[in-house]
Short mmCIF file of C-alpha atoms in Angstrom, two decimals:
data_model
loop_
_atom_site.label_atom_id
_atom_site.label_comp_id
_atom_site.label_asym_id
_atom_site.label_seq_id
_atom_site.Cartn_x
_atom_site.Cartn_y
_atom_site.Cartn_z
CA MET A 1 -24.77 32.68 -20.24
CA THR A 2 -26.03 33.04 -16.68
CA ASN A 3 -23.79 30.18 -15.56
CA VAL A 4 -20.78 31.74 -17.29
CA VAL A 5 -21.40 35.10 -15.59
CA LEU A 6 -21.72 33.40 -12.17
CA ASP A 7 -18.47 31.50 -12.80
CA LEU A 8 -16.62 34.68 -13.82
CA TYR A 9 -17.84 36.55 -10.74
CA SER A 10 -16.72 33.64 -8.55
CA ILE A 11 -13.31 33.52 -10.26
CA THR A 12 -12.83 37.24 -9.59
CA ILE A 13 -13.66 36.88 -5.88
CA CYS A 14 -11.38 33.86 -5.39
CA LEU A 15 -8.58 35.56 -7.33
CA ILE A 16 -8.78 38.62 -5.05
CA LEU A 17 -8.61 36.38 -1.97
CA PHE A 18 -5.70 34.41 -3.46
CA ILE A 19 -3.66 37.54 -4.25
CA TYR A 20 -4.35 39.02 -0.81
CA LEU A 21 -3.17 35.86 0.98
CA ALA A 22 -0.12 35.53 -1.30
CA SER A 23 1.13 39.03 -0.46
CA GLY A 24 3.52 40.12 2.27
CA ASN A 25 4.13 37.93 5.30
CA ARG A 26 0.74 36.26 4.86
CA LYS A 27 2.17 33.83 2.31
CA HIS A 28 4.38 32.19 4.96
CA ASN A 29 1.51 31.26 7.28
CA LYS A 30 0.49 27.61 7.01
CA LEU A 31 -3.24 28.27 7.41
CA ASN A 32 -3.05 30.96 4.77
CA ARG A 33 -1.34 28.54 2.39
CA TYR A 34 -4.12 25.99 2.80
CA PHE A 35 -6.81 28.63 2.31
CA ARG A 36 -4.96 30.01 -0.70
CA ASN A 37 -4.82 26.52 -2.20
CA MET A 38 -8.57 26.16 -1.67
CA CYS A 39 -9.10 29.38 -3.63
CA ALA A 40 -6.74 28.21 -6.38
CA ALA A 41 -8.53 24.85 -6.68
CA ASN A 42 -11.89 26.60 -6.91
CA ILE A 43 -10.55 28.96 -9.61
CA ILE A 44 -9.31 26.00 -11.70
CA MET A 45 -12.63 24.22 -11.20
CA LEU A 46 -14.50 27.35 -12.31
CA LEU A 47 -12.31 27.71 -15.41
CA GLY A 48 -13.11 24.12 -16.34
CA ASP A 49 -16.82 24.76 -15.80
CA THR A 50 -16.72 27.98 -17.86
CA THR A 51 -15.01 26.12 -20.71
CA ASN A 52 -17.76 23.50 -20.63
CA TRP A 53 -20.58 26.02 -20.90
CA LEU A 54 -18.86 27.92 -23.73
CA CYS A 55 -17.90 24.85 -25.79
CA GLU A 56 -20.82 22.45 -25.32
CA GLY A 57 -22.92 21.82 -28.45
CA THR A 58 -20.70 23.76 -30.86
CA SER A 59 -19.19 22.21 -34.00
CA ASN A 60 -15.76 23.83 -34.03
CA SER A 61 -13.07 21.15 -34.42
CA TRP A 62 -11.27 22.18 -31.21
CA PHE A 63 -14.33 22.48 -29.00
CA PRO A 64 -14.81 18.72 -28.35
CA VAL A 65 -11.22 18.58 -27.07
CA LEU A 66 -11.80 21.66 -24.93
CA LEU A 67 -15.07 20.29 -23.58
CA ARG A 68 -13.49 16.94 -22.69
CA SER A 69 -10.47 18.64 -21.08
CA GLY A 70 -12.60 21.21 -19.25
CA THR A 71 -14.87 18.50 -17.85
CA ALA A 72 -11.88 16.47 -16.63
CA VAL A 73 -10.37 19.57 -15.00
CA TYR A 74 -13.71 20.38 -13.38
CA TYR A 75 -14.00 16.92 -11.85
CA LEU A 76 -10.33 16.59 -10.82
CA SER A 77 -10.27 20.02 -9.14
CA ALA A 78 -12.75 18.75 -6.57
CA VAL A 79 -9.97 16.63 -5.04
CA PRO A 80 -7.62 19.46 -3.92
CA LEU A 81 -10.67 21.54 -3.02
CA VAL A 82 -11.86 19.09 -0.35
CA TYR A 83 -8.36 17.93 0.62
CA PHE A 84 -7.07 21.41 1.40
CA PHE A 85 -10.24 22.12 3.37
CA ALA A 86 -9.45 19.02 5.44
CA CYS A 87 -5.87 20.33 5.91
CA TYR A 88 -7.16 23.79 6.82
CA ILE A 89 -9.65 22.71 9.47
CA THR A 90 -7.18 20.15 10.91
CA GLU A 91 -4.41 22.75 11.18
CA TYR A 92 -6.84 25.31 12.59
CA MET A 93 -7.77 22.91 15.38
CA SER A 94 -4.22 21.59 16.01
CA VAL A 95 -3.26 24.89 17.67
CA ARG A 96 -5.85 24.23 20.39
CA THR A 97 -5.60 20.48 20.92
CA LYS A 98 -3.94 17.33 19.64
CA VAL A 99 -5.74 16.34 16.42
CA SER A 100 -5.85 12.96 14.71
CA LEU A 101 -4.68 12.97 11.09
CA LEU A 102 -7.16 10.20 10.19
CA PHE A 103 -9.65 12.68 8.70
CA LYS A 104 -7.04 14.24 6.40
CA LYS A 105 -5.65 10.86 5.34
CA THR A 106 -9.13 9.46 4.65
CA VAL A 107 -10.00 12.46 2.47
CA LEU A 108 -6.74 11.99 0.55
CA ALA A 109 -7.47 8.28 -0.02
CA LEU A 110 -10.99 9.07 -1.25
CA GLY A 111 -9.52 11.77 -3.49
CA VAL A 112 -7.12 9.29 -5.12
CA PHE A 113 -9.96 6.81 -5.72
CA TYR A 114 -12.11 9.61 -7.15
CA SER A 115 -9.29 10.79 -9.46
CA ILE A 116 -8.86 7.28 -10.86
CA GLY A 117 -12.58 7.25 -11.68
CA VAL A 118 -12.28 10.60 -13.49
CA ILE A 119 -9.29 9.42 -15.55
CA LEU A 120 -11.11 6.21 -16.52
CA SER A 121 -14.15 8.30 -17.49
CA LEU A 122 -12.16 9.87 -20.31
CA ARG A 123 -12.16 6.46 -22.06
CA LYS A 124 -14.84 4.37 -20.35
CA GLY A 125 -17.42 7.07 -19.59
CA LEU A 126 -17.83 6.05 -15.94
CA PHE A 127 -18.70 9.48 -14.51
CA PHE A 128 -19.28 11.38 -17.75
CA SER A 129 -18.93 11.16 -21.51
CA ILE A 130 -18.95 13.53 -24.48
CA SER A 131 -21.30 12.60 -27.33
CA GLU A 132 -20.55 12.92 -31.03
CA GLU A 133 -22.67 16.09 -31.05
CA ASN A 134 -20.23 17.52 -28.44
CA ILE A 135 -22.76 17.28 -25.62
CA TYR A 136 -21.82 16.47 -22.03
CA GLN A 137 -23.63 13.41 -20.67
CA ARG A 138 -23.70 11.85 -17.24
CA GLY A 139 -22.19 8.35 -17.09
CA GLU A 140 -23.54 5.19 -15.54
CA TRP A 141 -21.43 5.75 -12.41
CA TYR A 142 -22.18 9.48 -12.17
CA TRP A 143 -23.84 8.87 -8.81
CA LEU A 144 -20.49 7.69 -7.41
CA SER A 145 -18.82 10.95 -8.46
CA GLN A 146 -21.38 12.76 -6.32
CA ALA A 147 -21.38 10.23 -3.46
CA ILE A 148 -17.63 10.55 -2.79
CA PRO A 149 -17.69 14.35 -2.17
CA LEU A 150 -20.84 13.86 -0.10
CA LEU A 151 -18.98 11.27 2.01
CA VAL A 152 -16.16 13.78 2.51
CA TYR A 153 -18.67 16.39 3.70
CA LEU A 154 -20.15 13.87 6.13
CA LEU A 155 -16.65 13.13 7.47
CA ALA A 156 -16.13 16.89 7.90
CA CYS A 157 -19.36 17.04 9.91
CA LEU A 158 -18.09 14.16 12.04
CA PHE A 159 -14.78 15.99 12.57
CA ILE A 160 -16.59 19.14 13.75
CA PHE A 161 -18.77 17.01 16.04
CA ILE A 162 -15.80 15.17 17.58
CA TYR A 163 -13.96 18.43 18.33
CA ARG A 164 -17.12 20.44 19.05
CA ARG A 165 -15.86 21.43 22.50
CA GLN A 166 -12.86 23.16 20.90
CA PHE A 167 -14.99 25.17 18.44
CA SER A 168 -17.01 28.18 19.46
CA LYS A 169 -20.66 28.21 18.37
CA ARG A 170 -19.82 30.83 15.77
CA GLU A 171 -16.93 28.77 14.36
CA LYS A 172 -19.14 25.70 14.06
CA TRP A 173 -21.61 27.60 11.87
CA ILE A 174 -18.87 29.18 9.78
CA PHE A 175 -17.10 25.91 8.98
CA SER A 176 -20.42 24.15 8.51
CA SER A 177 -21.25 26.67 5.76
CA TYR A 178 -18.45 25.13 3.68
CA ILE A 179 -20.32 21.83 3.99
CA LEU A 180 -23.94 22.97 3.90
CA PHE A 181 -23.84 25.42 0.97
CA PRO A 182 -22.07 23.04 -1.49
CA VAL A 183 -24.28 20.08 -0.48
CA ILE A 184 -27.44 22.09 -1.15
CA ALA A 185 -26.04 23.38 -4.46
CA GLU A 186 -24.93 19.90 -5.49
CA GLY A 187 -28.37 18.52 -4.73
CA ILE A 188 -29.96 21.17 -6.96
CA GLN A 189 -27.48 20.38 -9.76
CA ILE A 190 -28.24 16.66 -9.58
CA CYS A 191 -31.96 17.27 -9.84
CA PHE A 192 -31.84 20.08 -12.40
CA TYR A 193 -29.16 19.67 -15.05
CA GLY A 194 -28.05 23.00 -16.49
CA VAL A 195 -28.14 24.90 -13.19
CA ALA A 196 -24.51 25.51 -12.07
CA LEU A 197 -24.52 26.59 -8.44
CA LEU A 198 -21.86 24.39 -6.85
CA ASN A 199 -18.83 26.63 -7.40
CA THR A 200 -20.80 29.77 -6.59
CA ALA A 201 -21.80 28.14 -3.28
CA ILE A 202 -18.17 27.18 -2.60
CA THR A 203 -17.08 30.75 -3.35
CA VAL A 204 -19.67 32.13 -0.94
CA SER A 205 -18.46 29.65 1.71
CA LEU A 206 -14.83 30.69 1.16
CA LEU A 207 -15.85 34.32 1.50
CA VAL A 208 -17.70 33.57 4.75
CA ILE A 209 -14.69 31.74 6.19
CA PHE A 210 -12.32 34.47 5.02
CA ILE A 211 -14.31 37.33 6.56
CA ASN A 212 -15.08 35.57 9.83
CA ILE A 213 -11.97 33.45 10.41
CA GLN A 214 -9.03 34.74 8.37
CA LEU A 215 -9.56 38.46 9.02
CA GLN A 216 -10.27 37.84 12.70
CA ARG A 217 -6.96 35.95 12.93
CA GLU A 218 -5.13 38.83 11.29
CA LEU A 219 -6.68 41.33 13.69
CA LEU A 220 -5.66 39.07 16.57
CA MET A 221 -2.11 38.83 15.22
CA GLU A 222 -1.93 42.63 14.91
CA HIS A 223 -3.11 42.91 18.51
CA GLN A 224 -0.48 40.36 19.58
CA GLU A 225 2.22 42.34 17.76
CA THR A 226 1.17 45.48 19.65
CA GLU A 227 1.30 43.55 22.92
CA LEU A 228 4.72 42.12 22.02
CA ALA A 229 6.01 45.64 21.32
CA LYS A 230 4.82 46.73 24.79
CA MET A 231 6.46 43.65 26.32
CA ARG A 232 9.77 44.39 24.58
CA ILE A 233 9.73 47.92 25.99
CA ASN A 234 8.76 46.74 29.48
CA ILE A 235 11.40 44.04 29.69
CA MET A 236 14.10 46.29 28.23
CA LEU A 237 13.32 48.95 30.85
CA SER A 238 13.24 46.32 33.60
CA GLN A 239 16.80 45.29 32.68
CA ILE A 240 18.18 48.84 32.88
CA GLN A 241 17.11 49.81 36.38
CA PRO A 242 18.90 52.67 38.18
CA HIS A 243 20.29 50.44 40.92
CA PHE A 244 21.81 48.07 38.36
CA LEU A 245 23.41 50.95 36.44
CA TYR A 246 24.75 52.45 39.68
CA ASN A 247 26.16 49.13 40.94
CA THR A 248 27.77 48.34 37.57
CA LEU A 249 29.37 51.77 37.19
CA THR A 250 30.60 51.63 40.79
CA THR A 251 32.19 48.23 40.13
CA ILE A 252 33.88 49.54 36.97
CA ARG A 253 35.20 52.58 38.83
CA GLN A 254 36.76 50.34 41.50
CA LEU A 255 38.27 48.08 38.84
CA CYS A 256 39.91 51.07 37.17
CA ASP A 257 42.09 51.42 40.31
CA LEU A 258 42.55 47.74 41.12
CA ASP A 259 42.69 46.01 37.72
CA PRO A 260 42.54 48.22 34.59
CA MET A 261 42.38 45.17 32.24
CA GLN A 262 39.35 43.82 34.09
CA ALA A 263 37.83 47.31 33.94
CA LYS A 264 38.18 47.33 30.13
CA GLN A 265 36.50 43.92 29.92
CA ALA A 266 33.70 45.10 32.22
CA ILE A 267 33.15 48.15 30.00
CA ARG A 268 32.95 45.90 26.91
CA ASP A 269 30.42 43.64 28.67
CA PHE A 270 28.40 46.64 29.83
CA ALA A 271 28.37 48.13 26.30
CA TRP A 272 27.24 44.81 24.80
CA PHE A 273 24.55 44.47 27.45
CA LEU A 274 23.15 47.94 26.79
CA ARG A 275 23.28 47.53 23.00
CA SER A 276 21.44 44.19 23.14
CA ASN A 277 18.73 45.71 25.31
CA MET A 278 18.27 48.64 22.94
CA ASP A 279 18.24 46.34 19.88
CA SER A 280 15.39 44.36 21.44
CA LEU A 281 13.10 47.39 21.07
CA THR A 282 13.09 47.12 17.27
CA ASN A 283 13.78 43.39 16.85
CA LYS A 284 10.45 41.69 16.02
CA GLU A 285 11.98 38.36 15.03
CA ARG A 286 13.67 35.53 16.87
CA ILE A 287 17.46 35.73 17.15
CA PRO A 288 20.13 32.99 17.15
CA PHE A 289 20.52 31.38 20.56
CA GLU A 290 24.25 32.17 20.50
CA GLN A 291 23.39 35.88 20.35
CA GLU A 292 21.08 35.61 23.37
CA LEU A 293 23.70 33.52 25.18
CA GLN A 294 26.34 36.19 24.54
CA HIS A 295 24.00 38.84 25.94
CA THR A 296 23.45 36.66 29.01
CA LYS A 297 27.19 36.13 29.47
CA SER A 298 27.76 39.90 29.32
CA TYR A 299 25.26 40.34 32.13
CA VAL A 300 26.72 37.44 34.13
CA ASN A 301 30.27 38.78 33.75
CA LEU A 302 29.17 42.11 35.23
CA GLU A 303 27.54 40.35 38.17
CA LEU A 304 30.65 38.15 38.66
CA GLN A 305 32.75 41.28 38.98
CA ARG A 306 30.39 42.55 41.62
CA PHE A 307 29.73 39.43 43.72
CA ARG A 308 33.11 37.71 43.19
CA GLU A 309 33.40 34.37 45.01
CA ARG A 310 29.74 34.43 46.13
CA LEU A 311 28.57 33.71 42.57
CA LYS A 312 29.57 30.80 40.33
CA VAL A 313 28.09 30.18 36.86
CA ASN A 314 28.54 26.98 34.84
CA TYR A 315 27.72 26.57 31.15
CA ASP A 316 26.79 23.18 29.69
CA ILE A 317 25.78 24.16 26.15
CA GLN A 318 25.09 21.07 24.05
CA SER A 319 22.88 22.73 21.44
CA TYR A 320 23.40 26.09 19.71
CA ASP A 321 21.62 25.80 16.38
CA PHE A 322 18.18 27.30 17.08
CA THR A 323 16.49 30.67 17.45
CA ILE A 324 14.82 32.28 20.44
CA PRO A 325 12.96 35.54 21.22
CA PRO A 326 15.40 38.26 22.35
CA LEU A 327 15.68 38.91 26.09
CA THR A 328 14.44 35.45 27.01
CA LEU A 329 17.35 33.70 28.73
CA GLN A 330 18.93 36.73 30.38
CA PRO A 331 15.90 37.73 32.52
CA ILE A 332 15.61 34.13 33.79
CA VAL A 333 19.30 34.08 34.75
CA GLU A 334 18.92 37.49 36.41
CA ASN A 335 16.03 36.15 38.50
CA ALA A 336 18.17 33.15 39.50
CA ILE A 337 20.94 35.49 40.68
CA ARG A 338 18.92 38.24 42.37
CA HIS A 339 16.10 36.17 43.88
CA GLY A 340 17.88 32.84 44.23
CA VAL A 341 21.56 32.49 45.07
CA MET A 342 22.13 36.07 46.25
CA LYS A 343 19.45 35.61 48.90
CA ARG A 344 21.86 33.20 50.58
CA GLU A 345 24.68 34.76 52.59
CA GLU A 346 27.27 32.41 51.10
CA GLY A 347 25.89 32.83 47.55
CA GLY A 348 25.60 29.85 45.22
CA THR A 349 25.93 28.33 41.77
CA ILE A 350 23.90 28.74 38.60
CA THR A 351 24.07 26.25 35.73
CA ILE A 352 22.86 27.00 32.21
CA ARG A 353 22.36 23.92 30.04
CA THR A 354 20.85 23.28 26.60
CA GLU A 355 19.84 20.06 24.87
CA GLU A 356 17.65 18.96 21.99
CA ASP A 357 15.77 16.01 20.53
CA GLU A 358 13.67 15.45 17.42
CA ILE A 359 10.73 17.37 18.93
CA GLU A 360 12.13 20.41 20.72
CA TYR A 361 15.04 22.43 22.07
CA ARG A 362 15.34 22.77 25.85
CA ILE A 363 17.13 25.40 27.95
CA PHE A 364 17.61 24.73 31.67
CA VAL A 365 18.61 27.32 34.25
CA TYR A 366 19.37 25.71 37.63
CA ASP A 367 20.21 27.56 40.82
CA ASP A 368 20.88 26.30 44.36
CA GLY A 369 19.39 29.41 45.95
CA ILE A 370 16.72 29.70 48.60
CA GLY A 371 13.88 28.47 46.34
CA PHE A 372 10.26 29.41 46.84
CA GLN A 373 6.78 27.94 47.03
CA VAL A 374 5.22 27.73 43.57
CA LYS A 375 1.56 28.73 43.36
CA GLU A 376 -0.60 27.86 40.35
CA SER A 377 -3.07 30.50 39.25
CA GLY A 378 -5.17 31.40 36.22
CA GLU A 379 -2.33 33.67 35.12
CA GLY A 380 0.39 31.02 35.40
CA ILE A 381 2.99 30.35 38.09
CA LYS A 382 3.42 32.88 40.89
CA ARG A 383 5.90 33.17 43.72
CA ASP A 384 4.64 32.95 47.24
CA ARG A 385 6.62 36.06 48.15
CA PRO A 386 6.42 39.73 47.18
CA GLU A 387 8.92 40.02 44.27
CA GLU A 388 6.27 41.40 41.91
CA LYS A 389 8.79 42.64 39.34
CA CYS A 390 10.25 39.15 39.15
CA HIS A 391 6.79 37.71 38.50
CA ILE A 392 6.05 40.32 35.82
CA GLY A 393 9.36 39.62 34.09
CA THR A 394 8.75 35.86 34.11
CA GLU A 395 5.24 36.24 32.71
CA ASN A 396 6.59 38.62 30.08
CA VAL A 397 9.08 35.96 28.94
CA ARG A 398 6.39 33.27 28.98
CA LYS A 399 3.99 35.29 26.82
CA ARG A 400 6.65 36.22 24.27
CA LEU A 401 7.79 32.59 24.01
CA GLN A 402 4.21 31.51 23.35
CA ALA A 403 3.51 34.26 20.82
CA MET A 404 6.78 34.15 18.87
CA CYS A 405 7.61 30.44 18.69
CA ASN A 406 4.88 28.50 20.51
CA GLY A 407 7.38 27.89 23.30
CA THR A 408 6.80 27.43 27.02
CA LEU A 409 8.45 28.38 30.29
CA GLU A 410 8.15 26.05 33.27
CA ILE A 411 9.31 26.86 36.80
CA TYR A 412 10.06 24.20 39.41
CA SER A 413 11.07 25.21 42.93
CA ARG A 414 10.84 24.36 46.62
CA PRO A 415 11.92 26.45 49.61
CA GLY A 416 15.50 25.60 50.53
CA GLU A 417 16.07 23.41 47.47
CA GLY A 418 16.74 25.92 44.70
CA THR A 419 14.90 26.58 41.44
CA THR A 420 14.87 25.15 37.92
CA ALA A 421 13.56 27.13 34.94
CA LEU A 422 12.91 25.12 31.78
CA ILE A 423 12.32 26.76 28.39
CA ARG A 424 10.91 24.49 25.68
CA ILE A 425 11.03 25.57 22.04
CA PRO A 426 9.38 23.30 19.42
CA ARG A 427 11.46 22.60 16.32
CA ARG A 428 8.55 23.96 14.26
CA ASP A 429 6.13 26.63 15.41
CA ARG A 430 2.38 26.84 14.71
CA ASN A 431 3.06 28.51 11.35
CA ASP A 432 5.35 25.64 10.33
CA ASN A 433 8.43 27.87 10.55
CA HIS A 434 11.62 26.05 11.46
CA CYS A 435 13.05 27.27 14.76
CA GLY A 436 16.51 25.95 14.08
#
């Protein structure tokens, strides 16, 4: 009964973890899905093991069937258990560096081979057999059923070693626990039949990973959400500066005398611009690119009314069907106008272009303004001139792109040659959410 009690305790723990990760927005995260699947596989394996201990050696007519089925389930559940661990650790590392899929594919191939052996055991008794007295017995090839999981654990050790520079010391020990604890437990089970520690060891390992990795990630994500909220407020306030409001209202007042129809259009653009900025305070999700483009056009139209023939803006929009963090394109275009073309006496031209391929969406903002000397620093790209607000706004956009869709912002410029800003947005973000 001790083994049954251990199994039931382990089932309870894994079930709690599974329910927690399946609730709310957690269920959409790719890492959470893999971890949840590991818990589910361990629960199924534990149920099979519990059935074995309850049914073995009894004479009820149904118990031999239950024992045979429970044993098969116990063995087969080991495949998704190790496979989803391979998926989890591969995905965990892929955020930091490019990871080979060879480890995951090798584990899957070994899992298929192992599953074939389990299925054959039901008739041939390769890994196990059930005697006429309804007693579980190890088969002639039982050693192979233990060698394959051991090989997977060795491959996991090799994976951690290969990418050791990407893991912190703490992470190495945490992930190694998922290898070390089950290997020790499995060794005890091989030597002492009747002692069931494997699934308890796996449960302890899952709990260690959950507490030290999963919860830490959630705390980090909460911190990022707080930072994003601050960024939304900062960038919204930066777009509604007193001098911009004064200049826009002055332009509208002049248009009321010179061209009332243009004044009405300017008021509509100004209203749309203000509403989009206010909406960004509460909008925590990406928005359709068309919506951001419309916000940008509203801003550009206001500046066209003000600067007239000194400012020209071209649109070459080849791709619309994707999403983007709010207030991403407009601040870049504003920088191109204020710190690029308007620094030239004769003004200049800005071109906004989008394109896509099978990997990513790209947004280009070109200007033929005065340009600047790009300086690389630990904080990103800085201007070699004192527009600090421009630098803060650019870094704000860069951080929100990275946090909300794993996107990037690149700036290319030379004095006298203009500036190009390039926004890259992957088709799928780190959580496997489609950005289209």
